[in-house]
Structure formats: C-alpha cells, structure tokens
mmCIF file of N, CA and C in Angstrom:
data_model
loop_
_atom_site.group_PDB
_atom_site.id
_atom_site.type_symbol
_atom_site.label_atom_id
_atom_site.label_comp_id
_atom_site.label_asym_id
_atom_site.label_seq_id
_atom_site.Cartn_x
_atom_site.Cartn_y
_atom_site.Cartn_z
ATOM 1 N N MET T 1 24.971 14.862 -8.312
ATOM 2 C CA MET T 1 24.117 15.863 -9.282
ATOM 3 C C MET T 1 22.793 16.136 -8.117
ATOM 4 N N LYS T 2 22.566 17.445 -8.034
ATOM 5 C CA LYS T 2 21.476 18.102 -6.819
ATOM 6 C C LYS T 2 20.294 17.621 -7.471
ATOM 7 N N MET T 3 19.445 16.773 -6.329
ATOM 8 C CA MET T 3 18.040 16.646 -6.565
ATOM 9 C C MET T 3 17.053 18.052 -7.530
ATOM 10 N N ARG T 4 17.706 18.266 -6.303
ATOM 11 C CA ARG T 4 16.482 19.766 -6.190
ATOM 12 C C ARG T 4 15.938 20.293 -7.963
ATOM 13 N N SER T 5 16.825 19.672 -8.505
ATOM 14 C CA SER T 5 16.285 20.175 -10.102
ATOM 15 C C SER T 5 15.741 18.585 -10.492
ATOM 16 N N VAL T 6 15.587 17.790 -10.281
ATOM 17 C CA VAL T 6 15.183 17.051 -10.413
ATOM 18 C C VAL T 6 13.842 16.454 -10.540
ATOM 19 N N ILE T 7 13.731 17.229 -8.876
ATOM 20 C CA ILE T 7 12.337 16.979 -8.282
ATOM 21 C C ILE T 7 11.544 17.987 -7.779
ATOM 22 N N LYS T 8 10.687 18.028 -8.622
ATOM 23 C CA LYS T 8 9.538 19.100 -8.263
ATOM 24 C C LYS T 8 9.252 19.366 -7.121
ATOM 25 N N LYS T 9 9.313 18.199 -5.685
ATOM 26 C CA LYS T 9 8.462 18.111 -4.809
ATOM 27 C C LYS T 9 10.207 18.426 -4.136
ATOM 28 N N ARG T 10 9.875 19.760 -3.069
ATOM 29 C CA ARG T 10 10.589 20.229 -1.717
ATOM 30 C C ARG T 10 11.227 19.459 -1.429
ATOM 31 N N TRP T 11 13.271 19.961 -1.779
ATOM 32 C CA TRP T 11 14.654 19.089 -1.922
ATOM 33 C C TRP T 11 15.064 19.579 -0.621
ATOM 34 N N THR T 12 15.038 19.504 0.667
ATOM 35 C CA THR T 12 15.467 20.035 1.921
ATOM 36 C C THR T 12 17.078 19.796 2.089
ATOM 37 N N SER T 13 17.429 20.256 2.622
ATOM 38 C CA SER T 13 19.066 19.987 2.712
ATOM 39 C C SER T 13 18.960 18.842 3.253
ATOM 40 N N GLN T 14 18.058 18.955 5.091
ATOM 41 C CA GLN T 14 18.057 17.377 5.304
ATOM 42 C C GLN T 14 18.097 16.139 4.443
ATOM 43 N N ARG T 15 16.731 15.779 3.541
ATOM 44 C CA ARG T 15 16.893 15.382 2.305
ATOM 45 C C ARG T 15 17.960 14.673 1.556
ATOM 46 N N GLU T 16 18.279 16.259 0.973
ATOM 47 C CA GLU T 16 19.770 16.387 0.477
ATOM 48 C C GLU T 16 21.153 15.106 1.617
ATOM 49 N N VAL T 17 21.080 15.256 2.339
ATOM 50 C CA VAL T 17 22.469 14.583 3.644
ATOM 51 C C VAL T 17 21.575 13.202 3.401
ATOM 52 N N LEU T 18 20.906 12.827 3.865
ATOM 53 C CA LEU T 18 20.144 11.253 3.924
ATOM 54 C C LEU T 18 20.313 10.611 3.092
ATOM 55 N N PHE T 19 20.006 11.188 1.614
ATOM 56 C CA PHE T 19 20.433 10.881 -0.112
ATOM 57 C C PHE T 19 21.664 10.645 0.118
ATOM 58 N N ASN T 20 22.665 10.902 -0.142
ATOM 59 C CA ASN T 20 23.705 10.681 -0.253
ATOM 60 C C ASN T 20 24.259 10.163 0.780
ATOM 61 N N LEU T 21 23.619 9.796 1.858
ATOM 62 C CA LEU T 21 24.040 8.966 2.344
ATOM 63 C C LEU T 21 24.309 7.669 2.106
ATOM 64 N N VAL T 22 22.676 7.458 1.996
ATOM 65 C CA VAL T 22 22.363 6.045 1.098
ATOM 66 C C VAL T 22 23.712 5.715 -0.110
ATOM 67 N N LYS T 23 23.162 6.701 -0.711
ATOM 68 C CA LYS T 23 24.005 6.400 -2.303
ATOM 69 C C LYS T 23 24.662 6.510 -1.524
ATOM 70 N N GLU T 24 26.226 6.673 -0.519
ATOM 71 C CA GLU T 24 27.665 6.171 -0.166
ATOM 72 C C GLU T 24 27.368 5.060 0.524
ATOM 73 N N GLU T 25 26.941 4.890 1.175
ATOM 74 C CA GLU T 25 27.141 3.950 2.554
ATOM 75 C C GLU T 25 26.898 2.720 1.386
ATOM 76 N N GLY T 26 26.094 2.188 0.640
ATOM 77 C CA GLY T 26 25.189 0.997 -0.106
ATOM 78 C C GLY T 26 24.342 0.216 0.992
ATOM 79 N N HIS T 27 24.887 -0.587 1.436
ATOM 80 C CA HIS T 27 23.771 -1.142 1.888
ATOM 81 C C HIS T 27 23.493 -0.766 3.657
ATOM 82 N N ILE T 28 22.661 0.512 4.248
ATOM 83 C CA ILE T 28 22.452 0.726 5.094
ATOM 84 C C ILE T 28 20.507 0.575 5.654
ATOM 85 N N ASP T 29 21.005 0.503 7.284
ATOM 86 C CA ASP T 29 19.745 0.109 7.535
ATOM 87 C C ASP T 29 19.289 2.037 8.008
ATOM 88 N N ALA T 30 17.503 2.055 8.631
ATOM 89 C CA ALA T 30 17.055 3.171 9.064
ATOM 90 C C ALA T 30 17.420 3.798 9.842
ATOM 91 N N TYR T 31 17.891 2.803 11.309
ATOM 92 C CA TYR T 31 18.822 3.494 12.611
ATOM 93 C C TYR T 31 20.319 4.009 12.508
ATOM 94 N N GLU T 32 21.156 2.913 10.937
ATOM 95 C CA GLU T 32 22.375 3.316 10.992
ATOM 96 C C GLU T 32 22.114 5.041 10.417
ATOM 97 N N LEU T 33 21.424 4.806 9.176
ATOM 98 C CA LEU T 33 21.438 6.289 8.678
ATOM 99 C C LEU T 33 20.983 7.547 9.578
ATOM 100 N N TYR T 34 19.801 7.366 10.610
ATOM 101 C CA TYR T 34 19.781 8.370 11.657
ATOM 102 C C TYR T 34 20.829 8.529 12.565
ATOM 103 N N LEU T 35 21.666 7.953 13.153
ATOM 104 C CA LEU T 35 23.060 8.168 14.033
ATOM 105 C C LEU T 35 23.524 8.635 12.425
ATOM 106 N N LYS T 36 23.710 8.403 11.434
ATOM 107 C CA LYS T 36 24.867 9.182 10.266
ATOM 108 C C LYS T 36 24.529 10.782 9.688
ATOM 109 N N ALA T 37 22.802 10.741 9.422
ATOM 110 C CA ALA T 37 22.246 12.105 9.442
ATOM 111 C C ALA T 37 22.439 13.048 11.137
ATOM 112 N N LYS T 38 21.876 12.515 12.548
ATOM 113 C CA LYS T 38 22.583 12.786 13.374
ATOM 114 C C LYS T 38 23.429 14.071 13.241
ATOM 115 N N ALA T 39 24.523 12.692 13.053
ATOM 116 C CA ALA T 39 26.182 13.450 12.964
ATOM 117 C C ALA T 39 26.108 15.517 12.824
ATOM 118 N N LEU T 40 24.926 15.396 11.554
ATOM 119 C CA LEU T 40 25.699 16.630 10.867
ATOM 120 C C LEU T 40 24.655 17.183 10.732
ATOM 121 N N TYR T 41 23.334 16.599 11.437
ATOM 122 C CA TYR T 41 21.767 17.299 11.972
ATOM 123 C C TYR T 41 21.290 17.130 13.197
ATOM 124 N N PRO T 42 21.208 17.899 14.730
ATOM 125 C CA PRO T 42 21.432 17.476 15.761
ATOM 126 C C PRO T 42 19.735 16.868 16.169
ATOM 127 N N LYS T 43 19.000 17.667 15.203
ATOM 128 C CA LYS T 43 17.974 18.060 15.068
ATOM 129 C C LYS T 43 16.510 17.128 15.011
ATOM 130 N N ILE T 44 17.489 15.962 13.547
ATOM 131 C CA ILE T 44 16.486 15.076 12.969
ATOM 132 C C ILE T 44 16.191 14.200 13.468
ATOM 133 N N GLY T 45 15.146 13.985 13.193
ATOM 134 C CA GLY T 45 13.989 12.463 14.401
ATOM 135 C C GLY T 45 13.694 11.133 12.900
ATOM 136 N N LEU T 46 14.461 10.325 13.594
ATOM 137 C CA LEU T 46 14.203 9.338 13.547
ATOM 138 C C LEU T 46 12.917 8.927 12.730
ATOM 139 N N ALA T 47 11.575 9.232 13.109
ATOM 140 C CA ALA T 47 10.602 9.961 11.995
ATOM 141 C C ALA T 47 10.998 10.015 10.285
ATOM 142 N N THR T 48 11.630 11.423 10.563
ATOM 143 C CA THR T 48 12.272 11.741 9.484
ATOM 144 C C THR T 48 12.980 10.924 8.494
ATOM 145 N N VAL T 49 13.934 10.224 8.681
ATOM 146 C CA VAL T 49 14.493 8.918 7.893
ATOM 147 C C VAL T 49 13.781 8.173 7.678
ATOM 148 N N TYR T 50 12.693 8.082 8.326
ATOM 149 C CA TYR T 50 11.687 6.212 7.437
ATOM 150 C C TYR T 50 11.272 7.360 6.901
ATOM 151 N N ARG T 51 10.523 8.433 6.294
ATOM 152 C CA ARG T 51 9.179 8.725 5.765
ATOM 153 C C ARG T 51 10.492 9.111 4.273
ATOM 154 N N ASN T 52 11.553 9.739 4.615
ATOM 155 C CA ASN T 52 12.595 10.622 3.572
ATOM 156 C C ASN T 52 12.343 9.101 2.794
ATOM 157 N N LEU T 53 13.449 7.386 3.889
ATOM 158 C CA LEU T 53 12.985 6.650 2.516
ATOM 159 C C LEU T 53 12.449 6.333 1.785
ATOM 160 N N LYS T 54 10.900 5.883 2.669
ATOM 161 C CA LYS T 54 9.376 5.757 1.133
ATOM 162 C C LYS T 54 9.210 6.938 0.210
ATOM 163 N N PHE T 55 9.968 8.151 0.718
ATOM 164 C CA PHE T 55 10.186 8.569 0.208
ATOM 165 C C PHE T 55 10.595 8.669 -1.494
ATOM 166 N N PHE T 56 12.025 8.391 -1.080
ATOM 167 C CA PHE T 56 13.049 8.375 -2.298
ATOM 168 C C PHE T 56 12.928 6.611 -3.308
ATOM 169 N N LYS T 57 12.032 5.577 -1.960
ATOM 170 C CA LYS T 57 11.719 3.833 -2.325
ATOM 171 C C LYS T 57 10.259 4.656 -3.537
ATOM 172 N N ASP T 58 10.057 5.160 -3.085
ATOM 173 C CA ASP T 58 8.914 6.118 -4.150
ATOM 174 C C ASP T 58 8.986 6.597 -5.225
ATOM 175 N N LEU T 59 10.178 7.849 -5.185
ATOM 176 C CA LEU T 59 10.578 8.493 -6.824
ATOM 177 C C LEU T 59 11.176 6.755 -7.282
ATOM 178 N N GLY T 60 12.036 5.939 -6.763
ATOM 179 C CA GLY T 60 12.389 5.185 -7.540
ATOM 180 C C GLY T 60 13.558 5.413 -7.560
ATOM 181 N N LEU T 61 14.697 6.040 -6.422
ATOM 182 C CA LEU T 61 15.489 6.370 -6.240
ATOM 183 C C LEU T 61 16.695 5.426 -5.574
ATOM 184 N N ILE T 62 16.043 4.609 -4.885
ATOM 185 C CA ILE T 62 16.882 3.759 -4.042
ATOM 186 C C ILE T 62 15.561 2.341 -3.455
ATOM 187 N N LYS T 63 16.183 0.943 -3.355
ATOM 188 C CA LYS T 63 15.347 -0.172 -3.256
ATOM 189 C C LYS T 63 15.457 -0.333 -1.366
ATOM 190 N N GLU T 64 14.193 -1.141 -1.548
ATOM 191 C CA GLU T 64 14.577 -1.346 0.123
ATOM 192 C C GLU T 64 14.947 -3.586 -0.236
ATOM 193 N N VAL T 65 16.077 -3.718 0.851
ATOM 194 C CA VAL T 65 16.307 -4.824 0.896
ATOM 195 C C VAL T 65 16.596 -5.638 2.495
ATOM 196 N N LYS T 66 16.173 -7.294 2.085
ATOM 197 C CA LYS T 66 16.146 -7.705 3.315
ATOM 198 C C LYS T 66 16.879 -9.130 3.687
ATOM 199 N N PHE T 67 17.997 -8.668 4.517
ATOM 200 C CA PHE T 67 18.912 -10.015 4.383
ATOM 201 C C PHE T 67 18.291 -11.183 5.717
ATOM 202 N N ASP T 68 19.315 -11.509 6.246
ATOM 203 C CA ASP T 68 18.290 -12.141 7.382
ATOM 204 C C ASP T 68 18.176 -11.702 8.600
ATOM 205 N N GLU T 69 18.145 -10.393 8.579
ATOM 206 C CA GLU T 69 17.983 -9.463 9.781
ATOM 207 C C GLU T 69 16.121 -9.001 9.770
ATOM 208 N N PRO T 70 15.524 -8.821 11.009
ATOM 209 C CA PRO T 70 14.140 -8.811 11.338
ATOM 210 C C PRO T 70 13.872 -6.919 10.753
ATOM 211 N N HIS T 71 15.051 -5.766 9.742
ATOM 212 C CA HIS T 71 14.631 -4.848 9.864
ATOM 213 C C HIS T 71 15.307 -4.930 8.622
ATOM 214 N N SER T 72 14.622 -3.700 7.496
ATOM 215 C CA SER T 72 15.084 -3.445 6.067
ATOM 216 C C SER T 72 16.590 -2.807 6.688
ATOM 217 N N HIS T 73 17.400 -2.752 4.785
ATOM 218 C CA HIS T 73 18.343 -2.171 4.052
ATOM 219 C C HIS T 73 17.922 -1.506 2.959
ATOM 220 N N TYR T 74 18.846 -0.344 3.123
ATOM 221 C CA TYR T 74 18.338 0.668 1.882
ATOM 222 C C TYR T 74 19.608 0.448 0.674
ATOM 223 N N GLU T 75 19.348 0.772 -0.128
ATOM 224 C CA GLU T 75 20.813 0.909 -1.219
ATOM 225 C C GLU T 75 20.100 2.065 -2.474
ATOM 226 N N PHE T 76 21.632 2.793 -2.865
ATOM 227 C CA PHE T 76 20.628 2.867 -3.570
ATOM 228 C C PHE T 76 20.697 2.932 -5.111
ATOM 229 N N LEU T 77 19.494 2.627 -5.949
ATOM 230 C CA LEU T 77 19.523 2.075 -7.350
ATOM 231 C C LEU T 77 20.921 2.565 -8.438
ATOM 232 N N ARG T 78 21.737 2.098 -9.042
ATOM 233 C CA ARG T 78 22.586 2.385 -9.871
ATOM 234 C C ARG T 78 22.342 2.004 -11.298
ATOM 235 N N GLY T 79 21.105 1.369 -11.456
ATOM 236 C CA GLY T 79 20.924 1.366 -12.886
ATOM 237 C C GLY T 79 21.332 -0.658 -13.259
ATOM 238 N N SER T 80 22.440 -0.661 -13.077
ATOM 239 C CA SER T 80 22.817 -1.907 -12.933
ATOM 240 C C SER T 80 21.756 -3.070 -12.405
ATOM 241 N N GLU T 81 21.406 -4.015 -12.527
ATOM 242 C CA GLU T 81 20.783 -4.726 -11.773
ATOM 243 C C GLU T 81 21.682 -6.042 -11.233
ATOM 244 N N HIS T 82 21.211 -6.181 -9.949
ATOM 245 C CA HIS T 82 22.655 -6.918 -9.137
ATOM 246 C C HIS T 82 21.907 -7.000 -8.341
ATOM 247 N N HIS T 83 22.531 -8.672 -7.201
ATOM 248 C CA HIS T 83 21.722 -9.686 -6.621
ATOM 249 C C HIS T 83 22.921 -9.936 -5.487
ATOM 250 N N HIS T 84 22.783 -10.516 -4.409
ATOM 251 C CA HIS T 84 23.435 -10.356 -3.313
ATOM 252 C C HIS T 84 23.453 -11.441 -2.486
ATOM 253 N N PHE T 85 25.073 -11.980 -1.876
ATOM 254 C CA PHE T 85 25.460 -13.064 -0.740
ATOM 255 C C PHE T 85 25.202 -12.906 0.358
ATOM 256 N N VAL T 86 25.477 -13.433 0.851
ATOM 257 C CA VAL T 86 25.266 -13.344 2.181
ATOM 258 C C VAL T 86 26.078 -14.397 3.158
ATOM 259 N N CYS T 87 26.570 -14.155 3.768
ATOM 260 C CA CYS T 87 27.027 -15.333 4.456
ATOM 261 C C CYS T 87 26.551 -15.685 5.127
ATOM 262 N N SER T 88 26.427 -17.028 5.426
ATOM 263 C CA SER T 88 25.796 -17.952 7.256
ATOM 264 C C SER T 88 26.107 -17.318 8.250
ATOM 265 N N GLU T 89 28.089 -17.136 8.198
ATOM 266 C CA GLU T 89 28.854 -17.474 9.483
ATOM 267 C C GLU T 89 28.892 -16.211 9.547
ATOM 268 N N CYS T 90 29.743 -15.519 8.662
ATOM 269 C CA CYS T 90 29.651 -14.046 9.178
ATOM 270 C C CYS T 90 29.532 -12.668 8.767
ATOM 271 N N GLY T 91 27.604 -12.656 8.314
ATOM 272 C CA GLY T 91 26.989 -11.706 7.090
ATOM 273 C C GLY T 91 27.727 -10.515 6.540
ATOM 274 N N ALA T 92 28.918 -11.161 5.999
ATOM 275 C CA ALA T 92 29.643 -10.461 4.927
ATOM 276 C C ALA T 92 28.699 -11.066 4.277
ATOM 277 N N LEU T 93 28.425 -9.625 2.709
ATOM 278 C CA LEU T 93 27.815 -9.103 2.358
ATOM 279 C C LEU T 93 28.459 -8.868 0.477
ATOM 280 N N ILE T 94 28.359 -10.079 -0.245
ATOM 281 C CA ILE T 94 29.143 -9.552 -1.702
ATOM 282 C C ILE T 94 27.645 -9.453 -2.994
ATOM 283 N N GLU T 95 27.509 -8.365 -3.308
ATOM 284 C CA GLU T 95 26.809 -7.694 -4.398
ATOM 285 C C GLU T 95 27.709 -8.945 -6.142
ATOM 286 N N PHE T 96 26.672 -9.102 -6.385
ATOM 287 C CA PHE T 96 26.762 -10.064 -7.883
ATOM 288 C C PHE T 96 25.412 -9.254 -9.185
ATOM 289 N N ASP T 97 26.733 -9.663 -10.210
ATOM 290 C CA ASP T 97 25.852 -9.476 -11.637
ATOM 291 C C ASP T 97 25.130 -10.605 -11.544
ATOM 292 N N ALA T 98 24.094 -11.045 -12.268
ATOM 293 C CA ALA T 98 23.405 -12.249 -13.204
ATOM 294 C C ALA T 98 23.256 -12.013 -14.327
ATOM 295 N N SER T 99 23.946 -11.786 -15.032
ATOM 296 C CA SER T 99 23.210 -10.664 -16.824
ATOM 297 C C SER T 99 22.248 -12.152 -17.463
ATOM 298 N N TRP T 100 22.807 -13.648 -16.838
ATOM 299 C CA TRP T 100 22.645 -15.283 -17.077
ATOM 300 C C TRP T 100 20.710 -14.667 -16.659
ATOM 301 N N LEU T 101 20.448 -13.941 -16.017
ATOM 302 C CA LEU T 101 18.613 -14.072 -15.538
ATOM 303 C C LEU T 101 18.170 -12.712 -16.332
ATOM 304 N N LYS T 102 19.121 -12.118 -16.926
ATOM 305 C CA LYS T 102 16.952 -11.786 -18.142
ATOM 306 C C LYS T 102 17.153 -12.232 -18.587
ATOM 307 N N SER T 103 17.805 -13.281 -19.316
ATOM 308 C CA SER T 103 17.378 -14.605 -20.356
ATOM 309 C C SER T 103 16.202 -16.014 -19.249
ATOM 310 N N PHE T 104 16.059 -15.877 -18.597
ATOM 311 C CA PHE T 104 15.021 -16.515 -17.815
ATOM 312 C C PHE T 104 14.052 -15.218 -17.393
ATOM 313 N N LYS T 105 13.867 -14.753 -17.767
ATOM 314 C CA LYS T 105 13.240 -13.623 -17.735
ATOM 315 C C LYS T 105 12.583 -13.316 -18.362
ATOM 316 N N LYS T 106 12.597 -13.339 -19.537
ATOM 317 C CA LYS T 106 12.031 -13.173 -21.116
ATOM 318 C C LYS T 106 11.704 -14.801 -21.302
ATOM 319 N N LYS T 107 12.392 -16.137 -21.066
ATOM 320 C CA LYS T 107 11.416 -17.198 -21.109
ATOM 321 C C LYS T 107 10.354 -16.908 -20.099
ATOM 322 N N LEU T 108 11.054 -17.163 -19.381
ATOM 323 C CA LEU T 108 9.373 -17.299 -17.943
ATOM 324 C C LEU T 108 8.008 -16.181 -18.659
ATOM 325 N N GLU T 109 8.746 -15.025 -18.750
ATOM 326 C CA GLU T 109 7.823 -13.868 -19.116
ATOM 327 C C GLU T 109 6.686 -14.662 -20.853
ATOM 328 N N LYS T 110 7.815 -15.156 -21.291
ATOM 329 C CA LYS T 110 6.742 -15.657 -22.965
ATOM 330 C C LYS T 110 6.294 -17.051 -22.686
ATOM 331 N N LYS T 111 6.418 -17.781 -21.817
ATOM 332 C CA LYS T 111 5.645 -18.850 -21.342
ATOM 333 C C LYS T 111 4.522 -19.069 -20.825
ATOM 334 N N HIS T 112 4.821 -17.801 -19.821
ATOM 335 C CA HIS T 112 3.248 -17.429 -19.163
ATOM 336 C C HIS T 112 2.585 -16.869 -19.705
ATOM 337 N N GLY T 113 3.117 -15.587 -20.165
ATOM 338 C CA GLY T 113 2.750 -14.622 -20.700
ATOM 339 C C GLY T 113 2.421 -13.526 -19.852
ATOM 340 N N LEU T 114 3.824 -13.097 -19.015
ATOM 341 C CA LEU T 114 3.818 -12.519 -17.825
ATOM 342 C C LEU T 114 4.358 -10.950 -17.857
ATOM 343 N N LYS T 115 4.290 -9.718 -17.326
ATOM 344 C CA LYS T 115 5.825 -9.063 -17.339
ATOM 345 C C LYS T 115 6.172 -8.441 -16.074
ATOM 346 N N VAL T 116 7.252 -9.526 -16.660
ATOM 347 C CA VAL T 116 7.933 -8.964 -14.595
ATOM 348 C C VAL T 116 8.739 -7.809 -14.558
ATOM 349 N N GLU T 117 8.372 -7.538 -13.485
ATOM 350 C CA GLU T 117 8.579 -6.178 -12.998
ATOM 351 C C GLU T 117 9.713 -6.152 -12.340
ATOM 352 N N GLU T 118 10.392 -6.535 -11.911
ATOM 353 C CA GLU T 118 11.608 -7.383 -10.663
ATOM 354 C C GLU T 118 11.808 -8.089 -10.174
ATOM 355 N N MET T 119 13.464 -8.199 -10.213
ATOM 356 C CA MET T 119 13.909 -9.776 -9.525
ATOM 357 C C MET T 119 14.487 -9.010 -9.036
ATOM 358 N N GLU T 120 14.708 -10.670 -7.884
ATOM 359 C CA GLU T 120 15.650 -10.316 -6.048
ATOM 360 C C GLU T 120 16.081 -11.934 -6.133
ATOM 361 N N VAL T 121 17.435 -12.455 -6.647
ATOM 362 C CA VAL T 121 18.178 -13.454 -5.848
ATOM 363 C C VAL T 121 18.500 -13.005 -4.852
ATOM 364 N N ARG T 122 19.256 -13.558 -3.878
ATOM 365 C CA ARG T 122 19.276 -14.022 -2.728
ATOM 366 C C ARG T 122 20.340 -15.185 -2.453
ATOM 367 N N VAL T 123 21.708 -14.929 -2.472
ATOM 368 C CA VAL T 123 22.234 -16.806 -1.910
ATOM 369 C C VAL T 123 22.761 -16.792 -0.806
ATOM 370 N N LYS T 124 22.990 -17.776 0.007
ATOM 371 C CA LYS T 124 23.142 -17.289 1.383
ATOM 372 C C LYS T 124 24.715 -18.441 0.979
ATOM 373 N N GLY T 125 24.894 -19.067 2.243
ATOM 374 C CA GLY T 125 26.202 -19.751 2.182
ATOM 375 C C GLY T 125 27.605 -19.058 3.164
ATOM 376 N N LEU T 126 28.425 -20.060 2.721
ATOM 377 C CA LEU T 126 29.913 -19.631 3.547
ATOM 378 C C LEU T 126 30.705 -18.212 2.619
ATOM 379 N N CYS T 127 31.110 -18.074 3.029
ATOM 380 C CA CYS T 127 32.065 -17.183 2.176
ATOM 381 C C CYS T 127 33.342 -17.813 2.195
ATOM 382 N N ASN T 128 34.439 -17.072 1.581
ATOM 383 C CA ASN T 128 35.730 -17.912 1.343
ATOM 384 C C ASN T 128 36.458 -18.283 3.243
ATOM 385 N N SER T 129 36.582 -17.256 3.477
ATOM 386 C CA SER T 129 37.341 -16.868 4.817
ATOM 387 C C SER T 129 36.708 -17.623 5.751
ATOM 388 N N CYS T 130 35.327 -18.404 6.152
ATOM 389 C CA CYS T 130 34.608 -18.712 6.704
ATOM 390 C C CYS T 130 34.713 -20.012 6.300
ATOM 391 N N ARG T 131 34.164 -20.367 5.159
ATOM 392 C CA ARG T 131 34.553 -21.290 4.265
ATOM 393 C C ARG T 131 35.649 -22.042 4.353
ATOM 394 N N GLU T 132 37.441 -21.424 4.634
ATOM 395 C CA GLU T 132 38.512 -22.110 4.953
ATOM 396 C C GLU T 132 38.374 -21.914 7.154
ATOM 397 N N ALA T 133 38.170 -21.363 7.307
ATOM 398 C CA ALA T 133 37.678 -21.961 8.512
ATOM 399 C C ALA T 133 37.111 -23.262 9.444
ATOM 400 N N ALA T 134 36.211 -23.264 8.335
ATOM 401 C CA ALA T 134 35.294 -24.566 8.801
ATOM 402 C C ALA T 134 36.069 -26.122 8.105
ATOM 403 N N GLU T 135 36.935 -25.679 7.424
ATOM 404 C CA GLU T 135 38.309 -26.949 6.686
ATOM 405 C C GLU T 135 39.111 -27.140 7.029
#
C-alpha cells in the first residue's frame, strides 16, 4: 500500500523507501537502516533517517524496541501484539505471541482502575542451539 494516500503530510520517495525497509527488515536499528537506504539514495543523511523514524513512530506505524544494546531497534506494527525472547549467548531474537497477557491486562485494569495502553514483555535466556551447546 502506498502511504501517500493515507497520510496528508508530504510522502517523499525517500520516506517510502525508509518505511518499506523497516517493514521488510523486521528489527532494524537506525544505522543499519541508513546503510540500506544509502545504497538506494546515496545523498540520504543519517539525520533524515532519524527524523523519519520519529515521524513513523509518532504516526503509530512503527515501534521502538530496546534489547541488550545501547541503541534502539525499530519494527513495523503488524496489528497483532507480540513479544520478544533474546538469547543471552548468541543474541538470537524470537518473537512470540502471548494472548494470555490480554487476560492479565484486563485484570490489572479492573483491579487498579487503570487503562493499560501498551505492554511489552522481553524474555531473556538461552535459545535451543546455545542451550544444547552448553549441556
């Protein structure tokens, strides 16, 4: 889908490329995104990448996630809530659905009179390969 028809603000070809790269790549950091975009648009700057990531985030098109690195990663919001497992040995990233959290969210809201807007669960441990290698 071309985002030009969805968003009133100017949707440039650079913005289109950045958005599609985030959508295709999954969990990408700003510098990786910059390098991939630079291959397509040699004059693109890192500031342009950061500005557009903020723009996409403000529109609710992408989500900023933190793992065990000092920088953020960005992922396209697909509509279904998911969470992340990070292997503490090799850094493998596994997404998982936790539909049971919806029940937890409702109970939390009801018990404390809250309105939970977002929940993020990050699980850390050893992936199968690293676990088997350790045994």
